[in-house]
CSV table of C-alpha atoms and ligand atoms in Angstrom, one decimal:
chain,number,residue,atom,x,y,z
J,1,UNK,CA,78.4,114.8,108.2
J,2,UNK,CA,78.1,115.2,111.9
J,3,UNK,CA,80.3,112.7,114.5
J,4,UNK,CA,76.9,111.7,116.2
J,5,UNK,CA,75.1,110.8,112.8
J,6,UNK,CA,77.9,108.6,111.3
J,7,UNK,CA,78.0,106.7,114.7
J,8,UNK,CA,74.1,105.8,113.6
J,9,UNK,CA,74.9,104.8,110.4
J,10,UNK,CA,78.3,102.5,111.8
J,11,UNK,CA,75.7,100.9,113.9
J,12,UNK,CA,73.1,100.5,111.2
J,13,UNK,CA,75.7,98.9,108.7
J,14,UNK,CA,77.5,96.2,111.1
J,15,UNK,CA,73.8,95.2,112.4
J,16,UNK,CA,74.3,92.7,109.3
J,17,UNK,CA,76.9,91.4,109.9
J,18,UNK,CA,75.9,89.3,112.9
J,19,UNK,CA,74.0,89.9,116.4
J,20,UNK,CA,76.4,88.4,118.6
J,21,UNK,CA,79.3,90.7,117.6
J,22,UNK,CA,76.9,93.4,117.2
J,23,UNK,CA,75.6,93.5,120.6
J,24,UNK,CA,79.1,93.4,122.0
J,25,UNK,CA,80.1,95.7,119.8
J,26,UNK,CA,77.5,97.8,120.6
J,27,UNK,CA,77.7,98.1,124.4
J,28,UNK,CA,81.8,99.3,123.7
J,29,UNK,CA,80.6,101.8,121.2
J,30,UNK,CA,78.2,103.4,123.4
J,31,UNK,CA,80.4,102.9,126.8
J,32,UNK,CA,83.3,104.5,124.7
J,33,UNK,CA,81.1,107.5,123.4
J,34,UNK,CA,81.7,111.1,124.6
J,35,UNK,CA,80.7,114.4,124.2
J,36,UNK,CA,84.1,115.5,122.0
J,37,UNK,CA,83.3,112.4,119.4
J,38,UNK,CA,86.8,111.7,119.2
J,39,UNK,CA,89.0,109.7,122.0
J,40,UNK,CA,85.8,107.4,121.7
J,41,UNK,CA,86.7,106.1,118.5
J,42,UNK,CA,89.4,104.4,119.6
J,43,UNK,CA,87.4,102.3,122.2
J,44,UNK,CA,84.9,101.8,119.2
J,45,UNK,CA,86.6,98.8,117.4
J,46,UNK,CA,84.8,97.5,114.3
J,47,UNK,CA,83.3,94.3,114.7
J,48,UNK,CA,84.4,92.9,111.5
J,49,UNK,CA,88.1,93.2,110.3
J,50,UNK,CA,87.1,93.1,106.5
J,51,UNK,CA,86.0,96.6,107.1
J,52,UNK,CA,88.7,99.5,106.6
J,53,UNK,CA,85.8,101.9,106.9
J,54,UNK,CA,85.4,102.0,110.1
J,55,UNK,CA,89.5,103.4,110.8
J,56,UNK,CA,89.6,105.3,107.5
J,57,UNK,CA,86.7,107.2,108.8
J,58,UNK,CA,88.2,107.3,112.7
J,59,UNK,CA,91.2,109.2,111.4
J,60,UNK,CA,89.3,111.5,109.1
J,61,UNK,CA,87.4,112.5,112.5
J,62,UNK,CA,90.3,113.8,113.8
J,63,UNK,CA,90.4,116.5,111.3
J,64,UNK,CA,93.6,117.7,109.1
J,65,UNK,CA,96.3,115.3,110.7
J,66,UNK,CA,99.6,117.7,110.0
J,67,UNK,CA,102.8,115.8,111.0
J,68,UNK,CA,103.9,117.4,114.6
J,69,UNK,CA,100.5,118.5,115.6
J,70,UNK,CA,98.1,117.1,118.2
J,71,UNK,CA,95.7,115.6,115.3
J,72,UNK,CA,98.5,112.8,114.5
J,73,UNK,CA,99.3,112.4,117.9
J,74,UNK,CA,95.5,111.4,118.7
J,75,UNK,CA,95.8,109.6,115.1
J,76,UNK,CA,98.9,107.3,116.7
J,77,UNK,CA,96.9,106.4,119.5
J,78,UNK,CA,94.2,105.2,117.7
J,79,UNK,CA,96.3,103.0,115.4
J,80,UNK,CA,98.4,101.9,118.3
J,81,UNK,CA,95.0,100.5,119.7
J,82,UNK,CA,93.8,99.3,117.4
J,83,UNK,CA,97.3,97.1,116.8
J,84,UNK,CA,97.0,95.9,120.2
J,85,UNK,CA,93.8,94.6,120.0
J,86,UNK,CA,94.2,93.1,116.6
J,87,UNK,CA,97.1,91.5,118.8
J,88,UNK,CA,100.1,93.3,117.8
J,89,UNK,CA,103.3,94.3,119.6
J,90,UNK,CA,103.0,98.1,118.9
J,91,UNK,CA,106.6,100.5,119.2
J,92,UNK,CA,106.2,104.1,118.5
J,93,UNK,CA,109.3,105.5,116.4
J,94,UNK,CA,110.0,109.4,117.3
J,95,UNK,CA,111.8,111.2,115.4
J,96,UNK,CA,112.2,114.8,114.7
J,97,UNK,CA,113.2,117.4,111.7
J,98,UNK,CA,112.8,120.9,111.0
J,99,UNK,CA,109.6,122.3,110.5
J,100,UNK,CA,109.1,125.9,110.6
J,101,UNK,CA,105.3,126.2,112.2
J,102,UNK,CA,103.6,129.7,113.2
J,103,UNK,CA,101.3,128.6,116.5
J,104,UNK,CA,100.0,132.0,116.7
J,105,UNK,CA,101.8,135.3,116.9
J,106,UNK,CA,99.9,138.8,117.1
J,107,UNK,CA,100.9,142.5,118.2
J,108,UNK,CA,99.1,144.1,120.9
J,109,UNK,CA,99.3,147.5,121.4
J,110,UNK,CA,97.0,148.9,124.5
J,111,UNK,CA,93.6,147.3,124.3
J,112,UNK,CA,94.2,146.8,120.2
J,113,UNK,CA,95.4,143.5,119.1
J,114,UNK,CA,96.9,142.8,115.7
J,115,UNK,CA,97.0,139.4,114.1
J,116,UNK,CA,100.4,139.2,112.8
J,117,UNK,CA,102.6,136.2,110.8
J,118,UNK,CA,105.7,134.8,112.4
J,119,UNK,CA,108.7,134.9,109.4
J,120,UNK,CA,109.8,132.1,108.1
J,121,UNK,CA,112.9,130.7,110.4
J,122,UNK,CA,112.0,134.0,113.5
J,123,UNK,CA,112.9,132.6,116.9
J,124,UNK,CA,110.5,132.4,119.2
J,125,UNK,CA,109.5,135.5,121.9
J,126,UNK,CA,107.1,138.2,124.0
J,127,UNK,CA,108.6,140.6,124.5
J,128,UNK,CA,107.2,144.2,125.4
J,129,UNK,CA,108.6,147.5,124.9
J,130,UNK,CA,108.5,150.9,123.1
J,131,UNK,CA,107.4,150.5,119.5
J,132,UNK,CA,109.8,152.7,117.6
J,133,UNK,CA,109.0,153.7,113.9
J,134,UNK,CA,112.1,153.3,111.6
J,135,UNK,CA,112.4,156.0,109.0
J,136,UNK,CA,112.6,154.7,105.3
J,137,UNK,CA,113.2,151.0,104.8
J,138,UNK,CA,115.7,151.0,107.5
J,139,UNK,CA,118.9,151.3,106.3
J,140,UNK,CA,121.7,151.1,109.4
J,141,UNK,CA,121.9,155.0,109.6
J,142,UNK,CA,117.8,154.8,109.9
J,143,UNK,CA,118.2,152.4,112.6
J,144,UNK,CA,121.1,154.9,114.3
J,145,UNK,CA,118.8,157.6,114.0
J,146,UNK,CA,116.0,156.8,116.7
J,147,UNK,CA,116.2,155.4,120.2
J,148,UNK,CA,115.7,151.9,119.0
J,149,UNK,CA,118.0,150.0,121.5
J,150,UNK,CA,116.1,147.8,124.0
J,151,UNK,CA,112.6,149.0,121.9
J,152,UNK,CA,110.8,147.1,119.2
J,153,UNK,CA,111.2,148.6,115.8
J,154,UNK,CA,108.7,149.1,113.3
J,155,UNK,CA,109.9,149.2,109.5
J,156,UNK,CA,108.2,149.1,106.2
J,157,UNK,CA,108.8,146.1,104.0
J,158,UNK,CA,111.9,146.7,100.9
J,159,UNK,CA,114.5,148.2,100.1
J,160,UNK,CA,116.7,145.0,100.7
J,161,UNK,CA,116.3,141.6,101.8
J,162,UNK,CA,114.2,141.0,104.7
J,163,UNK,CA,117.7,139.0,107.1
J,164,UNK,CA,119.4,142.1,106.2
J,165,UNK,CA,117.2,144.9,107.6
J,166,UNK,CA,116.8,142.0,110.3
J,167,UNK,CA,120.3,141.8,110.7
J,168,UNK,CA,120.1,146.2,110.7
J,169,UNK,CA,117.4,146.5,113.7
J,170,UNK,CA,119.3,144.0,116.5
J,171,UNK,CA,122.9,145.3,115.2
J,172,UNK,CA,121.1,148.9,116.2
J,173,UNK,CA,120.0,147.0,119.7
J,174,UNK,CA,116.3,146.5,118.9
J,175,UNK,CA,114.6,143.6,121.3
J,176,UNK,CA,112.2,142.8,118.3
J,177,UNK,CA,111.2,144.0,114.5
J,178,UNK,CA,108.1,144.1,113.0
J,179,UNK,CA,108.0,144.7,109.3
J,180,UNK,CA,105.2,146.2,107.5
J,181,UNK,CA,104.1,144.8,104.3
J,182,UNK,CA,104.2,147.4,101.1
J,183,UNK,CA,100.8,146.0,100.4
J,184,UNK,CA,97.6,145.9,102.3
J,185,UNK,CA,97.5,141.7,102.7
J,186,UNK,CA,100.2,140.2,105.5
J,187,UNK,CA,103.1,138.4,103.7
J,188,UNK,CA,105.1,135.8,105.2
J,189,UNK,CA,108.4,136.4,104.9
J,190,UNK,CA,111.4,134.0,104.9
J,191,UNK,CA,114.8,134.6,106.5
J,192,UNK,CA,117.7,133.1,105.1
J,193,UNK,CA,119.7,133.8,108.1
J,194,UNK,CA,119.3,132.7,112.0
J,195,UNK,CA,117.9,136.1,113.5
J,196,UNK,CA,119.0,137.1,116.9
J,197,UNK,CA,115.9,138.7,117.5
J,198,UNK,CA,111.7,137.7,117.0
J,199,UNK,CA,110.4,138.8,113.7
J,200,UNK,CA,106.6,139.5,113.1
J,201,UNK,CA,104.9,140.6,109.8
J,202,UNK,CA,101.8,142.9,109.8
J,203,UNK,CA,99.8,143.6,106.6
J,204,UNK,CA,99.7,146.7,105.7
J,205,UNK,CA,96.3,147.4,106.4
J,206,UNK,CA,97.1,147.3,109.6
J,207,UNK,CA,100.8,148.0,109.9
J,208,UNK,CA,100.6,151.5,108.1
J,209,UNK,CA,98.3,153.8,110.3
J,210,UNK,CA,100.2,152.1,112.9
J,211,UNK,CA,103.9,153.2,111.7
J,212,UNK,CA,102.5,156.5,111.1
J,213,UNK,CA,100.8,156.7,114.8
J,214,UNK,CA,104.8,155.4,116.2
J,215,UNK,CA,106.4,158.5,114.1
J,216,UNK,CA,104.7,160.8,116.6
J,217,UNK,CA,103.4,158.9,119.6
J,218,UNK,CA,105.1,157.0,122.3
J,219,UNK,CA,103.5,153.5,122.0
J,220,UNK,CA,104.0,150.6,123.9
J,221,UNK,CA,103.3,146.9,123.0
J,222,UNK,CA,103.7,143.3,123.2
J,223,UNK,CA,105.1,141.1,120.6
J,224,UNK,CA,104.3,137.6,120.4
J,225,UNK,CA,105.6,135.1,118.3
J,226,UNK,CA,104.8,131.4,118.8
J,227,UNK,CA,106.2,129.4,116.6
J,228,UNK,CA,107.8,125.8,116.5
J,229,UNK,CA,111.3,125.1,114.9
J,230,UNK,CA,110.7,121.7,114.5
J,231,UNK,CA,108.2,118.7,113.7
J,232,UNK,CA,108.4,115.3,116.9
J,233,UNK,CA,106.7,113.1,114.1
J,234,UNK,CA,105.6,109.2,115.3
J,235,UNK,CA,106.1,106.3,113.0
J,236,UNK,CA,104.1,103.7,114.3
J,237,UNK,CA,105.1,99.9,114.0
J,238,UNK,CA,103.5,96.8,114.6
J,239,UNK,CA,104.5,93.1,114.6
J,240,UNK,CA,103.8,89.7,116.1
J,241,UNK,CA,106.1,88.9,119.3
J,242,UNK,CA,109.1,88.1,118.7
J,243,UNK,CA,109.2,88.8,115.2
J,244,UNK,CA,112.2,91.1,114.8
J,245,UNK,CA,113.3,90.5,110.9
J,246,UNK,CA,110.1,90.6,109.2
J,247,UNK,CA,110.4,89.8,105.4
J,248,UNK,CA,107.7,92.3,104.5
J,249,UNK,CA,106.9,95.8,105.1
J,250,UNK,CA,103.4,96.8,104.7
J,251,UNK,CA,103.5,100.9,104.6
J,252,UNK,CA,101.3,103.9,104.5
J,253,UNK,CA,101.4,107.2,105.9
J,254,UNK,CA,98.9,108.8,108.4
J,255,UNK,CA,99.6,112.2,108.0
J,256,UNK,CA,98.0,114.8,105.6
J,257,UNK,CA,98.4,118.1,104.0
J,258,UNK,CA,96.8,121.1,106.6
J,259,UNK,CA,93.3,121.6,105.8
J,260,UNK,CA,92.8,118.7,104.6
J,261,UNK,CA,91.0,115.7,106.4
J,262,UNK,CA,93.0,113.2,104.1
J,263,UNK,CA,90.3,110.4,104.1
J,264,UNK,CA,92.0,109.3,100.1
J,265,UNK,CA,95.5,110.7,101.2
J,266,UNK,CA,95.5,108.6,103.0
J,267,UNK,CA,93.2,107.6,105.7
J,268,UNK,CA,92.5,105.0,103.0
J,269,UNK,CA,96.1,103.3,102.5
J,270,UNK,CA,96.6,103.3,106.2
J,271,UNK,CA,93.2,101.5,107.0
J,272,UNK,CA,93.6,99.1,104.5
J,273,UNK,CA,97.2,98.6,105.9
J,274,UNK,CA,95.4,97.5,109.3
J,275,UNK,CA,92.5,95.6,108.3
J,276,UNK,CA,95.0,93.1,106.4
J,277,UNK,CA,96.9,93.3,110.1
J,278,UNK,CA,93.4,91.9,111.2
J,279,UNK,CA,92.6,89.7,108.5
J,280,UNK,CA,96.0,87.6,109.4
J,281,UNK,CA,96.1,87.7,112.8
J,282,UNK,CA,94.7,85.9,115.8
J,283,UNK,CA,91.8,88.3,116.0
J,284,UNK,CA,87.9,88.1,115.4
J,285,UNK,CA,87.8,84.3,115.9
J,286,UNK,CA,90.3,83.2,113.1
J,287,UNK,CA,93.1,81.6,113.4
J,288,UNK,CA,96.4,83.1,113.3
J,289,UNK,CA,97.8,83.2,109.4
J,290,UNK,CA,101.4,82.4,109.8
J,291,UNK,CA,101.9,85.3,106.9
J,292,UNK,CA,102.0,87.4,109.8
J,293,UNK,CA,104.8,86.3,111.7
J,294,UNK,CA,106.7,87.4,108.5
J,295,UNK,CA,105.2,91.1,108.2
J,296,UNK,CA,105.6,94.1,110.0
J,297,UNK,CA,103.0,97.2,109.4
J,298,UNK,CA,103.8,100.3,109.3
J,299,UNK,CA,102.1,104.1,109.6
J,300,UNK,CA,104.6,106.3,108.5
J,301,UNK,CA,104.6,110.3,109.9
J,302,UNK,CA,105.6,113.1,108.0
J,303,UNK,CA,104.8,111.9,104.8
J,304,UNK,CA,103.2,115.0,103.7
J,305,UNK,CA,106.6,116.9,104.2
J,306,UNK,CA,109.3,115.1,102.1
J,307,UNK,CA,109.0,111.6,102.6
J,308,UNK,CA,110.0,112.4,106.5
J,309,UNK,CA,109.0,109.1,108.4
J,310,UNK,CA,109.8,106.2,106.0
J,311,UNK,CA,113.3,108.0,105.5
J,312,UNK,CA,113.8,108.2,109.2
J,313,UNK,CA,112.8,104.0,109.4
J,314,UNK,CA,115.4,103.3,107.1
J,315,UNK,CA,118.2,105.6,108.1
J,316,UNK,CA,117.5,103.6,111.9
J,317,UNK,CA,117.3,100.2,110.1
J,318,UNK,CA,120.6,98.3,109.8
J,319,UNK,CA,121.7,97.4,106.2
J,320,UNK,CA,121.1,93.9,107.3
J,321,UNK,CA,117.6,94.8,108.3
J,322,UNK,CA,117.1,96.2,104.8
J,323,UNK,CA,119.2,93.1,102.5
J,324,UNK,CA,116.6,90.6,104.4
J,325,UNK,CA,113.2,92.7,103.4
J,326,UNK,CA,111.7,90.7,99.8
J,327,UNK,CA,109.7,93.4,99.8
J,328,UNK,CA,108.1,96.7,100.9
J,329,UNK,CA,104.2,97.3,100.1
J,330,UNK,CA,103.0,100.8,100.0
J,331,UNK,CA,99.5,101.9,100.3
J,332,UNK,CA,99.0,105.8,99.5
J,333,UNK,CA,94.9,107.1,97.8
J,334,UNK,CA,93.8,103.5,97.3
J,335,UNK,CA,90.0,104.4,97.6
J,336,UNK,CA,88.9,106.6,94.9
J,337,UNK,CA,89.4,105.9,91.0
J,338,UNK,CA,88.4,102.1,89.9
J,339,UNK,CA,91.6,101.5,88.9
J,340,UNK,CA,93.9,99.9,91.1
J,341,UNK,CA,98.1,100.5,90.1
J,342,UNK,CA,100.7,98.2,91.5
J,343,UNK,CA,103.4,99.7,89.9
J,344,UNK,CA,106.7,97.8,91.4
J,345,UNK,CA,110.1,97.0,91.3
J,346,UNK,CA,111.8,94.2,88.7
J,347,UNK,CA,112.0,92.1,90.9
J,348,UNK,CA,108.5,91.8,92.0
J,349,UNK,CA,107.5,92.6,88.7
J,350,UNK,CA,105.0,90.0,88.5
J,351,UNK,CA,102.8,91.0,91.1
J,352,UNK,CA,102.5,94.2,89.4
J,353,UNK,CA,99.7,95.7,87.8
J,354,UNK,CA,100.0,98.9,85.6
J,355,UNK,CA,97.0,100.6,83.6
J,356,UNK,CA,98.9,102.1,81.0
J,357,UNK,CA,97.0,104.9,80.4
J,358,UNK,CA,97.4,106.4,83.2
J,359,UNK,CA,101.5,105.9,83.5
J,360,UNK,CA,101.3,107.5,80.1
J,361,UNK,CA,99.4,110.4,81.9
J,362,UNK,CA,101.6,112.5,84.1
J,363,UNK,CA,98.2,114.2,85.4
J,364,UNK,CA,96.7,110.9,86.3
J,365,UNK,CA,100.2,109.6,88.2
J,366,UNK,CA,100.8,110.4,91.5
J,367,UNK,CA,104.3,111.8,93.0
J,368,UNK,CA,106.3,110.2,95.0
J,369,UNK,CA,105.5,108.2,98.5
J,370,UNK,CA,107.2,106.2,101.2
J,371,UNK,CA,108.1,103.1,98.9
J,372,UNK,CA,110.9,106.1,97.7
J,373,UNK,CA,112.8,105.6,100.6
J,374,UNK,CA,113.1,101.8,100.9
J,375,UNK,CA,114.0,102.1,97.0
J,376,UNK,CA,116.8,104.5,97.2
J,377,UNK,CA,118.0,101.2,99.9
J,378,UNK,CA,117.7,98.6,97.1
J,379,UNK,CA,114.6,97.2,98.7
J,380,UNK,CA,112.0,95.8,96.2
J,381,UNK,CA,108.8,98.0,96.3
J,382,UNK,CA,104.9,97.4,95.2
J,383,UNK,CA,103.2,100.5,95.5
J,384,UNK,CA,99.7,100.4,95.8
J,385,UNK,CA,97.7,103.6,94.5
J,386,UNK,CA,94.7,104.5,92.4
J,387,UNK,CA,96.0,107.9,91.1
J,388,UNK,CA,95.6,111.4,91.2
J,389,UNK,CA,91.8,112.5,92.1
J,390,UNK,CA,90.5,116.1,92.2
J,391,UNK,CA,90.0,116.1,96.2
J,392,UNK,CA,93.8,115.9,96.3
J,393,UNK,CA,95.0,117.7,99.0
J,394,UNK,CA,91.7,119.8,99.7
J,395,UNK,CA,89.3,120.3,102.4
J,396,UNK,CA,87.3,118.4,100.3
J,397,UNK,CA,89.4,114.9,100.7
J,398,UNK,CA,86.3,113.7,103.2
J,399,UNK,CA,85.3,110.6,101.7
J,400,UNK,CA,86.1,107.5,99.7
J,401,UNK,CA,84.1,104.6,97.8
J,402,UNK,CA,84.4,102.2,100.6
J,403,UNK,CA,84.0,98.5,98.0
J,404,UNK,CA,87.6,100.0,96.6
J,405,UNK,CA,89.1,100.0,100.1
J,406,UNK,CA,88.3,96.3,100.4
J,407,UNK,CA,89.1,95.6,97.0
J,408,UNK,CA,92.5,97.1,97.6
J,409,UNK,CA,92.9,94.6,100.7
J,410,UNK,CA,92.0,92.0,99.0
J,411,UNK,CA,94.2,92.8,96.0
J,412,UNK,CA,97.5,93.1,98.3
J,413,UNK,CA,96.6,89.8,100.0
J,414,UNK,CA,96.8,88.3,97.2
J,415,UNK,CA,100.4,89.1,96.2
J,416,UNK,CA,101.3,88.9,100.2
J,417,UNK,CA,100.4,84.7,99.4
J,418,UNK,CA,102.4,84.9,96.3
J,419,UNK,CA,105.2,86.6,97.2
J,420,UNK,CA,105.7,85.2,100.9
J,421,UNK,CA,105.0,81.6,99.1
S,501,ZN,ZN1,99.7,110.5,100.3
């Protein structure tokens, strides 16, 4: 679905919901609107907190929203926002890990230019220079037996592992390597060493008429490999003023898998996370709950990549921080599936709710998620999912059933009242 059509359709539902809102909300939408269909959204807030659609379907706008990429740093903003207007003190949590990326690396050789795949753990570079072909799979006396030093060599792929004939090409004084797959798709290799010098794989499709043109020809070319060593993920955390020791954590991670708009994983938890921000505070003409003053909510980064943001909250939280939590609430694929799990720790074992079919069904039962890390702390968890679906981590994770996102809400405000009682 197209960014101008579901901006109809947003209209079209909230027209319902009152005129007075509507209107107002209305003239912001449109005000806020541009051509890119995406920095608006933030400027478009819902008129009606009791709708997580509205977010869920903000963030899935911003496309696959990989931890450390400009998609999650747009996807902050708009939940920082969107915090603020709900009334929320908002602090953004930055914290970094490694997190090999390839941003783009190629091999240009005169007017030609080859797509190429930065290895696995290759610093950075461009570099241009003479493109030298090494004879057999580059053993050190193959390396000695061309003018490689201060040139970029060219070697097929085997023979040993791929740090070693690394290690081979700078011992010899090579200013780059490119290694040549032994079959015609690209590979990726990893290194299992720190090279000294830029490593790029061609296929070899294109890598082998181009070793053979370099065993007789005097080539020159340009190496480029982009690539990013590590990931500056964002935790985003909101609370009242003034509330520094909440005695809830209400969790969910914004990030997702790449290729993959995440609008189950978990566009879903983290809407549902804010609209019960809404719900309880001072926004939208209610009063304030005074559950809120005892909450903080949390969008976790880096989910997608071990569980990244939560652990970096509570390595930065003091143990005292942690002893005075009664609980952490985690929201992860809470919009497809009818069946809502609140599978939980001991203590808050009676605000859980288990189907146990699916805990007896590994395929139904989803890994692990941010609750994990407040766990391994000896913080009571309630974690909030409807299982495994078959979008799962695929371009096709677009949509949701948008009743469960507000069932889910109203679910977790219910134990919120019992458990803050
Ligand atoms: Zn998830």
């Amino acid at each position: 679905m197209s960014r101008a059509s579901s901006l109809r359709k947003l209209l079209k539902r909230h027209f319902a919901l009152g005129l007075s809102i509507l209107i107002a909300g209305a003239i912001a939408i449109s005000a806020g609107h541009n051509s890119k269909g995406t920095a608006s959204n933030a400027q478009a807030t819902p008129p009606n907190p009791i709708d997580p659609l509205t977010d869920m379907q903000a963030l899935v706008s911003l496309g696959a929203r990989v931890a450390g990429t400009a998609a999650t740093e747009k996807a902050s903003q708009y939940l920082i926002d969107q915090y603020q207007k709900a009334g929320y003190e908002t602090e953004i949590q930055t914290f970094t890990y490694p997190k090999f990326r390839d941003l783009g690396s190629s091999l240009e050789i005169g007017s030609q230019a080859l797509e190429g795949w930065a290895y696995n753990g290759s610093i950075a570079g461009q570099i241009s220079g003479r493109l030298v072909a090494i004879p057999n799979n580059g053993q050190p006396n193959d390396f000695a037996s061309v003018p490689v030093k201060g040139a970029i060599a060219i070697a097929r792929r085997g023979g040993m592992t791929f740090s070693e004939k690394v290690k081979h090409a700078s011992d010899a004084g090579a200013i780059a390597i490119v290694i040549v797959n032994n079959e015609p798709k690209n590979v990726r290799g990893t290194l299992t060493t720190q090279p000294a010098i830029p490593v790029l794989g061609l296929s070899g499709a294109d890598g082998d008429p181009l070793l053979e043109r370099a065993r007789t020809a005097v080539l020159t070319a340009t190496l480029k490999v982009n690539t990013q060593k590590d990931a500056v993920a964002r935790n985003v955390i909101a609370h009242l003023p003034g509330v520094t020791q909440p005695k809830l954590i209400l969790g969910a991670h914004y990030d997702s898998v790449p290729g993959s708009p995440g609008a189950n994983d978990n566009a879903s938890g983290t809407a549902v996370v804010l609209a019960i921000a809404r719900q309880l505070s001072r926004s939208f003409g209610q009063s304030q709950s005074p559950l809120s003053r005892q909450i903080w909510f949390i969008a976790f980064d880096g989910e997608e990549d071990g569980l990244q943001g939560s652990q970096a909250f509570v390595n930065r939280a003091t143990p005292q921080f942690l002893s005075n939590l009664k609980g952490m609430l985690n929201f992860d694929m809470v919009a497809v599936n009818s069946t809502l799990q609140m599978e939980g720790s001991l203590s808050l074992k009676s605000f859980t709710r288990v189907d146990e079919t699916m805990m007896k069904n590994p395929a139904l039962r989803l890994g692990s998620s941010d609750h994990a890390s407040f766990k391994s702390q000896n913080v009571p968890v309630l974690f909030f999912n409807r299982g495994y679906e078959p979008n799962y981590h695929s371009p096709n994770d677009k949509t949701v059933t948008p009743k469960l996102l507000v069932e889910t809400k109203d679910a977790a405000l219910q134990s919120i009242k019992q458990i803050l009682k």
